[in-house]
Coordinates of C-alpha atoms and ligand atoms in Angstrom, one line a residue:
M32 CA 13.2 -47.8 28.2
P33 CA 10.8 -48.0 25.3
R34 CA 8.0 -45.4 25.3
L35 CA 4.5 -45.8 24.0
E36 CA 4.8 -43.7 20.8
H37 CA 1.3 -44.1 19.4
I38 CA -1.8 -46.2 19.3
G39 CA -2.9 -47.4 15.8
I40 CA -6.7 -47.4 15.2
A41 CA -8.2 -48.9 12.0
V42 CA -11.0 -46.8 10.6
D43 CA -13.5 -47.2 7.8
D44 CA -14.5 -43.6 7.5
V45 CA -11.8 -41.3 8.6
N46 CA -14.0 -38.2 8.5
A47 CA -16.5 -39.8 10.9
V48 CA -13.7 -40.8 13.2
T49 CA -11.9 -37.4 13.2
S50 CA -15.2 -35.7 13.9
L51 CA -15.7 -38.1 16.8
Y52 CA -12.3 -37.3 18.3
E53 CA -12.9 -33.6 17.8
A54 CA -16.2 -34.0 19.7
L55 CA -14.6 -36.1 22.5
L56 CA -11.2 -34.4 22.9
G57 CA -11.4 -31.1 21.0
V58 CA -8.5 -32.1 18.7
R59 CA -8.2 -32.4 14.9
P60 CA -5.5 -34.4 13.1
Y61 CA -2.3 -32.4 12.9
K62 CA -0.8 -34.4 10.1
T63 CA -1.9 -36.8 7.3
E64 CA 0.5 -38.9 5.5
G65 CA 0.2 -41.9 3.1
V66 CA 2.5 -44.9 3.5
E67 CA 2.1 -46.6 0.1
R68 CA 4.3 -49.6 1.0
E69 CA 2.1 -50.4 4.0
G70 CA -1.1 -49.7 2.0
V71 CA -2.3 -47.1 4.5
R72 CA -3.1 -43.4 4.9
T73 CA -2.3 -42.2 8.4
H74 CA -3.9 -39.4 10.3
F75 CA -2.3 -38.3 13.5
V76 CA -4.3 -37.0 16.5
S77 CA -2.6 -35.9 19.7
T78 CA -3.5 -35.2 23.3
E79 CA -1.1 -34.2 26.0
S80 CA 0.1 -37.8 26.7
A81 CA -1.3 -39.9 23.8
K82 CA -0.9 -40.0 20.1
L83 CA -3.4 -41.8 17.9
E84 CA -2.6 -43.0 14.4
L85 CA -5.9 -43.4 12.5
L86 CA -5.3 -45.9 9.7
E87 CA -7.2 -45.8 6.5
A88 CA -6.8 -48.6 4.0
L89 CA -5.5 -47.4 0.6
G90 CA -6.7 -50.5 -1.2
P91 CA -8.2 -54.0 -0.8
D92 CA -4.7 -55.6 -0.4
S93 CA -3.8 -53.4 2.5
P94 CA -3.3 -55.2 5.9
V95 CA -5.7 -52.6 7.3
A96 CA -8.4 -53.5 4.7
K97 CA -8.0 -57.2 5.7
Y98 CA -8.2 -56.3 9.4
L99 CA -11.3 -54.2 8.8
D100 CA -13.0 -57.0 6.8
K101 CA -12.2 -59.5 9.5
R102 CA -12.6 -57.6 12.7
G103 CA -14.1 -54.2 11.9
E104 CA -12.9 -50.8 13.2
G105 CA -10.9 -50.5 16.3
L106 CA -7.6 -50.9 18.1
H107 CA -5.1 -52.0 15.5
H108 CA -1.6 -51.9 17.1
L109 CA 0.5 -50.4 19.9
A110 CA 3.8 -48.8 18.8
F111 CA 6.8 -48.5 21.1
E112 CA 9.7 -46.2 20.4
V113 CA 13.2 -47.5 21.0
G114 CA 16.5 -45.8 20.8
D115 CA 18.1 -48.4 18.4
I116 CA 15.6 -50.3 16.3
H117 CA 18.2 -52.6 14.7
A118 CA 19.4 -53.6 18.2
Q119 CA 15.9 -54.2 19.3
M120 CA 15.2 -56.4 16.3
R121 CA 18.3 -58.4 17.0
R122 CA 17.4 -58.7 20.7
L123 CA 13.9 -59.9 20.0
R124 CA 15.1 -62.5 17.4
E125 CA 17.6 -63.8 19.9
A126 CA 14.7 -64.1 22.4
G127 CA 12.8 -66.3 19.9
F128 CA 10.4 -63.7 18.3
T129 CA 10.0 -63.5 14.5
P130 CA 9.6 -59.9 13.3
L131 CA 7.3 -59.6 10.3
S132 CA 10.0 -58.0 8.1
D133 CA 13.7 -58.9 7.7
D134 CA 14.8 -55.3 8.5
P135 CA 13.1 -52.2 9.9
R136 CA 11.5 -50.3 7.1
A137 CA 10.2 -46.8 6.5
G138 CA 6.8 -46.0 8.2
A139 CA 4.9 -42.8 8.7
D140 CA 6.0 -39.7 10.6
G141 CA 9.8 -40.1 9.9
K142 CA 10.1 -43.5 11.6
L143 CA 11.7 -46.8 10.9
I144 CA 9.3 -49.6 12.0
F145 CA 8.9 -53.3 12.4
F146 CA 6.0 -55.5 13.7
L147 CA 5.5 -58.6 15.7
H148 CA 2.6 -60.8 14.7
P149 CA -0.3 -60.7 17.2
K150 CA -0.1 -64.5 17.4
Q151 CA 3.3 -64.0 19.2
T152 CA 2.1 -61.2 21.4
H153 CA -1.1 -62.4 23.0
G154 CA -3.4 -60.9 20.4
V155 CA -2.1 -57.4 20.1
L156 CA -0.1 -56.3 17.0
V157 CA 3.0 -54.7 18.4
E158 CA 5.1 -52.2 16.4
F159 CA 8.6 -50.9 17.3
C160 CA 9.7 -47.7 15.9
Q161 CA 12.6 -45.3 15.9
S162 CA 12.6 -41.7 14.8
V163 CA 15.1 -41.0 12.1
P164 CA 16.2 -37.6 11.1
T165 CA 14.4 -36.9 7.9
A166 CA 15.4 -34.4 5.3
F167 CA 12.8 -31.7 5.7
E168 CA 13.3 -28.6 3.7
P169 CA 13.5 -25.2 5.4
R170 CA 11.7 -22.1 4.3
S171 CA 14.1 -19.5 3.1
I172 CA 13.4 -16.2 4.8
P173 CA 14.7 -13.0 3.0
Y174 CA 16.8 -11.2 5.5
K175 CA 19.1 -8.2 5.1
N176 CA 21.3 -9.1 2.1
G177 CA 20.7 -12.9 2.3
H178 CA 18.4 -15.6 3.7
L179 CA 17.8 -17.3 7.0
A180 CA 16.5 -20.9 7.0
A181 CA 13.4 -21.8 9.2
Y182 CA 11.8 -25.2 9.5
E183 CA 8.1 -25.2 10.0
L184 CA 6.2 -28.2 11.4
G185 CA 2.7 -28.7 12.9
D186 CA -0.6 -27.1 12.3
P187 CA -0.3 -23.3 11.9
A188 CA -3.7 -23.1 13.7
N189 CA -2.0 -24.2 16.9
T190 CA 0.0 -22.0 19.2
S191 CA 3.4 -21.2 17.7
V192 CA 6.7 -22.0 19.4
L193 CA 10.0 -20.6 18.0
V194 CA 12.9 -23.0 18.8
V195 CA 16.3 -21.3 19.0
H196 CA 19.3 -23.6 19.0
D197 CA 22.6 -23.1 20.8
V198 CA 25.4 -21.3 19.0
G199 CA 27.3 -23.9 16.9
D200 CA 24.3 -26.1 16.6
A201 CA 21.5 -25.8 14.1
A202 CA 17.8 -26.7 13.8
L203 CA 18.8 -30.1 12.4
L204 CA 21.6 -30.6 14.8
G205 CA 20.2 -31.1 18.3
A206 CA 16.8 -29.4 18.0
E207 CA 15.0 -31.8 15.7
P208 CA 14.0 -34.5 18.2
L209 CA 12.5 -31.8 20.4
V210 CA 10.7 -30.2 17.5
R211 CA 9.2 -33.5 16.5
R212 CA 7.9 -34.0 20.0
L213 CA 6.3 -30.6 19.9
E214 CA 4.8 -30.9 16.4
P215 CA 1.6 -32.8 17.4
Q216 CA 0.4 -29.9 19.6
F217 CA 2.1 -26.8 18.4
H218 CA 3.0 -24.9 15.3
V219 CA 6.8 -25.2 15.6
L220 CA 9.4 -23.0 13.9
A221 CA 13.0 -24.0 14.2
L222 CA 15.3 -21.3 13.0
D223 CA 18.9 -21.6 11.9
L224 CA 20.6 -18.5 13.3
A225 CA 22.7 -16.5 10.8
G226 CA 25.8 -18.3 9.8
H227 CA 24.4 -21.7 11.1
G228 CA 22.9 -24.7 9.2
R229 CA 21.2 -23.7 6.0
S230 CA 21.2 -19.9 6.8
D231 CA 23.5 -17.7 4.9
A232 CA 26.8 -16.6 6.4
F233 CA 26.1 -12.9 6.6
A234 CA 29.9 -12.4 6.5
D235 CA 29.6 -8.6 6.4
H236 CA 27.7 -8.6 9.7
S237 CA 29.5 -9.2 13.0
F238 CA 27.8 -11.7 15.2
T239 CA 26.3 -9.9 18.2
L240 CA 23.5 -10.7 20.6
D241 CA 21.3 -8.1 19.1
F242 CA 22.0 -9.4 15.6
F243 CA 20.7 -12.9 16.6
V244 CA 17.8 -11.3 18.4
D245 CA 16.9 -9.5 15.1
N246 CA 17.1 -12.9 13.4
L247 CA 14.2 -14.1 15.6
R248 CA 12.2 -10.9 14.9
A249 CA 12.6 -11.5 11.2
A250 CA 11.4 -15.1 11.5
L251 CA 8.2 -14.1 13.5
D252 CA 7.6 -11.3 10.9
V253 CA 7.8 -13.6 7.9
F254 CA 5.5 -16.1 9.5
D255 CA 3.2 -13.3 10.4
L256 CA 3.2 -14.0 14.1
D257 CA 2.5 -11.2 16.4
Q258 CA 3.4 -13.4 19.3
A259 CA 4.9 -16.9 20.0
H260 CA 6.4 -19.0 22.7
L261 CA 10.2 -19.0 22.7
F262 CA 12.4 -22.0 23.6
G263 CA 16.1 -21.4 23.6
A264 CA 18.9 -23.9 24.3
G265 CA 22.3 -22.7 25.7
V266 CA 23.1 -19.3 24.2
G267 CA 19.9 -19.6 22.2
G268 CA 18.2 -19.2 25.5
Y269 CA 20.2 -16.0 26.2
V270 CA 19.1 -14.7 22.8
A271 CA 15.5 -15.6 23.6
L272 CA 15.7 -13.7 27.0
R273 CA 17.1 -10.7 25.2
F274 CA 14.4 -10.9 22.6
A275 CA 11.8 -10.9 25.5
Q276 CA 13.4 -7.8 26.9
Q277 CA 13.3 -6.0 23.6
H278 CA 10.0 -7.2 22.3
P279 CA 8.0 -8.1 25.4
G280 CA 4.6 -8.1 23.6
R281 CA 5.8 -10.6 21.0
V282 CA 6.6 -13.4 23.6
A283 CA 3.9 -15.4 25.3
R284 CA 6.0 -17.8 27.4
L285 CA 9.7 -18.6 27.6
A286 CA 11.7 -21.7 28.2
T287 CA 15.5 -22.0 28.4
H288 CA 17.6 -25.0 28.8
G289 CA 21.3 -25.0 29.8
T290 CA 21.4 -21.2 29.5
N291 CA 24.0 -19.1 31.3
V292 CA 23.4 -15.4 32.0
I293 CA 26.6 -14.7 34.0
W294 CA 29.0 -14.1 31.2
D295 CA 32.3 -13.4 33.0
D296 CA 35.7 -14.2 31.4
R297 CA 35.6 -17.7 32.9
A298 CA 32.3 -18.6 31.3
V299 CA 33.5 -17.2 28.0
E300 CA 36.7 -19.3 28.1
A301 CA 34.7 -22.4 29.0
A302 CA 32.3 -21.9 26.0
K303 CA 35.3 -21.2 23.7
T304 CA 37.1 -24.3 24.9
R305 CA 34.0 -26.4 24.0
L306 CA 33.8 -24.7 20.6
E307 CA 37.5 -25.3 20.0
A308 CA 37.1 -29.0 21.0
D309 CA 34.3 -29.3 18.4
A310 CA 36.4 -27.4 15.8
V311 CA 39.3 -29.8 16.1
A312 CA 37.1 -32.8 16.5
S313 CA 38.9 -34.0 19.6
G314 CA 37.4 -37.0 21.1
D315 CA 34.1 -37.0 19.2
P316 CA 34.4 -37.7 15.5
A317 CA 30.6 -38.2 15.2
R318 CA 29.9 -34.7 16.5
A319 CA 32.7 -33.3 14.3
G320 CA 31.2 -35.0 11.2
A321 CA 27.7 -33.7 12.0
L322 CA 29.1 -30.1 12.4
T323 CA 30.8 -30.2 9.1
D324 CA 27.7 -31.7 7.4
V325 CA 25.2 -29.3 8.8
H326 CA 27.1 -26.0 8.5
T327 CA 28.3 -24.7 5.2
D328 CA 31.6 -23.5 6.7
W329 CA 32.0 -24.9 10.2
T330 CA 35.6 -23.7 10.7
G331 CA 34.7 -20.1 9.7
L332 CA 31.6 -20.2 11.9
A333 CA 33.6 -21.5 14.9
R334 CA 36.0 -18.6 14.5
R335 CA 33.2 -16.0 14.3
L336 CA 31.5 -17.6 17.3
A337 CA 34.7 -17.3 19.4
D338 CA 34.7 -13.5 18.7
F339 CA 31.0 -13.4 19.5
L340 CA 31.5 -15.1 22.8
D341 CA 34.1 -12.4 23.7
T342 CA 31.3 -9.8 23.3
L343 CA 29.0 -11.4 25.9
P344 CA 30.6 -10.0 29.1
R345 CA 29.8 -6.5 27.8
H346 CA 26.1 -7.2 28.3
H347 CA 25.8 -6.2 31.9
D348 CA 22.6 -4.4 31.0
I349 CA 20.8 -7.7 30.2
E350 CA 21.8 -9.3 33.5
A351 CA 20.9 -6.2 35.4
S352 CA 17.4 -6.0 33.9
L353 CA 16.5 -9.6 34.0
G354 CA 13.9 -8.8 36.6
Q355 CA 11.9 -6.9 34.0
I356 CA 11.1 -10.1 32.2
G357 CA 7.7 -11.0 33.6
H358 CA 6.9 -13.7 31.1
P359 CA 6.2 -17.2 32.6
T360 CA 9.6 -18.9 32.1
L361 CA 10.6 -22.5 32.5
I362 CA 14.3 -22.7 33.3
S363 CA 16.0 -26.1 33.1
D364 CA 19.4 -27.6 33.4
V365 CA 20.9 -30.9 34.4
D366 CA 22.0 -32.0 37.8
R367 CA 25.6 -33.2 37.1
T368 CA 27.1 -30.6 34.8
G369 CA 30.1 -28.3 34.7
V370 CA 29.6 -25.0 33.0
P371 CA 26.9 -23.7 32.4
S372 CA 26.1 -25.1 35.8
M373 CA 23.1 -25.5 38.0
E374 CA 24.2 -22.3 39.7
A375 CA 23.6 -20.4 36.5
A376 CA 20.1 -21.9 36.2
L377 CA 19.4 -21.1 39.9
H378 CA 20.7 -17.6 39.4
L379 CA 18.4 -17.1 36.5
H380 CA 15.5 -18.5 38.4
R381 CA 16.1 -16.1 41.3
R382 CA 16.3 -13.2 38.9
L383 CA 13.2 -13.9 36.8
P384 CA 10.2 -13.1 38.9
N385 CA 7.8 -15.5 37.1
S386 CA 10.0 -18.5 36.6
A387 CA 10.0 -22.2 37.5
L388 CA 13.1 -24.3 37.7
A389 CA 13.3 -27.9 36.5
V390 CA 16.3 -30.0 37.3
L391 CA 16.7 -32.9 34.9
P392 CA 19.0 -35.9 35.2
G393 CA 22.1 -35.7 33.2
D394 CA 25.7 -34.5 33.0
Q395 CA 25.5 -32.4 29.8
S396 CA 23.4 -29.3 29.3
T397 CA 23.2 -29.7 25.5
L398 CA 20.0 -30.2 23.6
Q399 CA 21.4 -33.4 22.1
A400 CA 21.7 -34.8 25.6
L401 CA 18.4 -33.5 26.9
H402 CA 16.2 -36.3 28.5
L403 CA 13.2 -35.7 26.3
D404 CA 10.9 -38.1 28.1
A405 CA 11.5 -36.1 31.3
Y406 CA 11.5 -32.7 29.8
V407 CA 8.8 -32.6 27.1
P408 CA 5.8 -33.2 29.4
L409 CA 7.1 -30.3 31.6
L410 CA 7.6 -28.1 28.6
K411 CA 4.2 -28.9 27.1
R412 CA 2.4 -28.2 30.5
H413 CA 4.3 -24.9 30.8
L414 CA 3.4 -23.8 27.3
L415 CA -0.2 -25.0 27.3
T416 CA -1.1 -23.5 30.6
Ligands
CMX669 N1 -4.5 -57.0 15.8 C1 -4.8 -58.2 16.4 N2 -5.0 -59.3 15.7 C2 -4.8 -59.2 14.4 C3 -4.5 -58.1 13.7 C4 -4.3 -56.9 14.5 N3 -3.9 -55.8 14.0 N4 -4.4 -58.3 12.4 C5 -4.7 -59.6 12.2 N5 -5.0 -60.2 13.4 C6 -5.3 -61.5 13.7 C7 -6.5 -62.0 12.8 O1 -7.7 -61.6 13.4 C8 -6.3 -63.4 12.7 O2 -6.7 -64.0 13.9 P1 -7.5 -65.5 13.9 O3 -6.5 -66.4 13.2 O4 -7.8 -65.8 15.3 O5 -8.7 -65.2 13.0 C9 -4.8 -63.6 12.7 O6 -4.3 -62.4 13.3 C10 -4.2 -63.7 11.3 O7 -4.8 -62.6 10.6 P2 -4.9 -62.6 9.0 O8 -6.1 -61.8 8.6 O9 -4.8 -63.9 8.4 O10 -3.7 -61.7 8.7 P3 -2.2 -62.0 8.4 O11 -1.7 -63.0 9.3 O12 -2.1 -62.3 6.9 O13 -1.6 -60.6 8.7 C11 -0.5 -59.2 10.0 C12 -1.7 -60.1 9.9 C13 -0.4 -58.6 11.5 C14 0.8 -60.0 9.8 C15 -0.6 -58.1 9.0 O14 -1.7 -57.3 9.2 C16 0.7 -57.2 9.0 O15 1.7 -57.5 8.3 N6 0.6 -56.1 9.7 C17 1.7 -55.2 9.8 C18 1.7 -54.1 8.8 C19 0.6 -53.2 9.1 O16 -0.3 -53.4 9.8 N7 0.8 -52.0 8.5 C20 -0.1 -50.9 8.7 C21 0.4 -49.9 9.8 C22 1.4 -48.9 9.2 C23 2.0 -48.0 10.2 O17 1.7 -48.0 11.4 O18 2.9 -47.3 9.7

């Protein structure tokens, strides 16, 4: 179902309007971006549930300049996010609407957009948009004898959240939609773990849990963060928990999704089977293509990750000392999944003294399958408490 993504507001004097929202809501724009083709400069302001796009005309031919001349400052449009903007355009054409452009086109904030004329929509300009993965460049972090890649979004003055992907994934594979949703209110760092995505292979280092934990430490150090919230997906959540054990003072709050902490032989075999399925592209060519595109050497990485998974059952110490993690932790998983299962999430919930458990609809625990509309409000509330 479409989601109200933002509310567009036409402004004459953006400084006056940003001061107003600061006085009213205590928030400043977290991002400013020009969209030449639309003749506007956009300034994004966010509250827990609403995102405002303040629109400044870039010149007299801008539709916003025309609007301001005719109607003065105020509500300009409502934008609804859809999963497939091309399908939405086709559907609306078939239903008799005439979109204002032949095709969706690039708008602000990494979106494809199209509009319906307010004459067709009872006086309100309606925009449809779809987030498209955009090429945003990572910062290269010097680490040991190479570099890690970390993507930084949002205002550094906001509270920082370090997003840790699952093994085999990467910041741009799975984590990006979540990162984009957090960007309005947080300073978000999405790290590519060693060997993943744009990070170097570090071939002379074996993958171990503590090696990945040290990757997180390096990222926080480089961004000069004494403390951050940590979100981890799958094994990324396990890395985050281990980090919290080793560096308790550097973690404010934790969130894990689809994270297993009972690494017996069965769980290892299940995780390896999933990796192998990805590696041989069985059944999911799109996933296989993405893995090869995102990782420099996916086959080599899959091999090293299989060895890494074999090391996990040795970490009885982590499991045994989970009770020491006193950080407020939001644990989530989906209701209809195999392994890692809800039992793993329940187990973690029982072991962490200061945790809450969220059960989300779904049959896959991956970040790609995460129901963001259900999860993001819970996560934001948890992190902003
Ligand atoms: N909301 C409600 N009514 C609007 C309107 C708006 N945003 N913009 C124009 N109108 C009304 C006008 O008041 C006018 O009404 P009357 O006939 O009753 O006077 C009517 O629509 C026609 O207005 P117009 O000034 O003649 O303008 P046009 O028809 O030439 O253009 C529109 C209107 C919507 C087609 C044009 O503004 C447009 O293409 N908008 C989409 C692009 C855009 O707004 N880009 C900026 C946003 C960028 C982003 O979000 O990324």
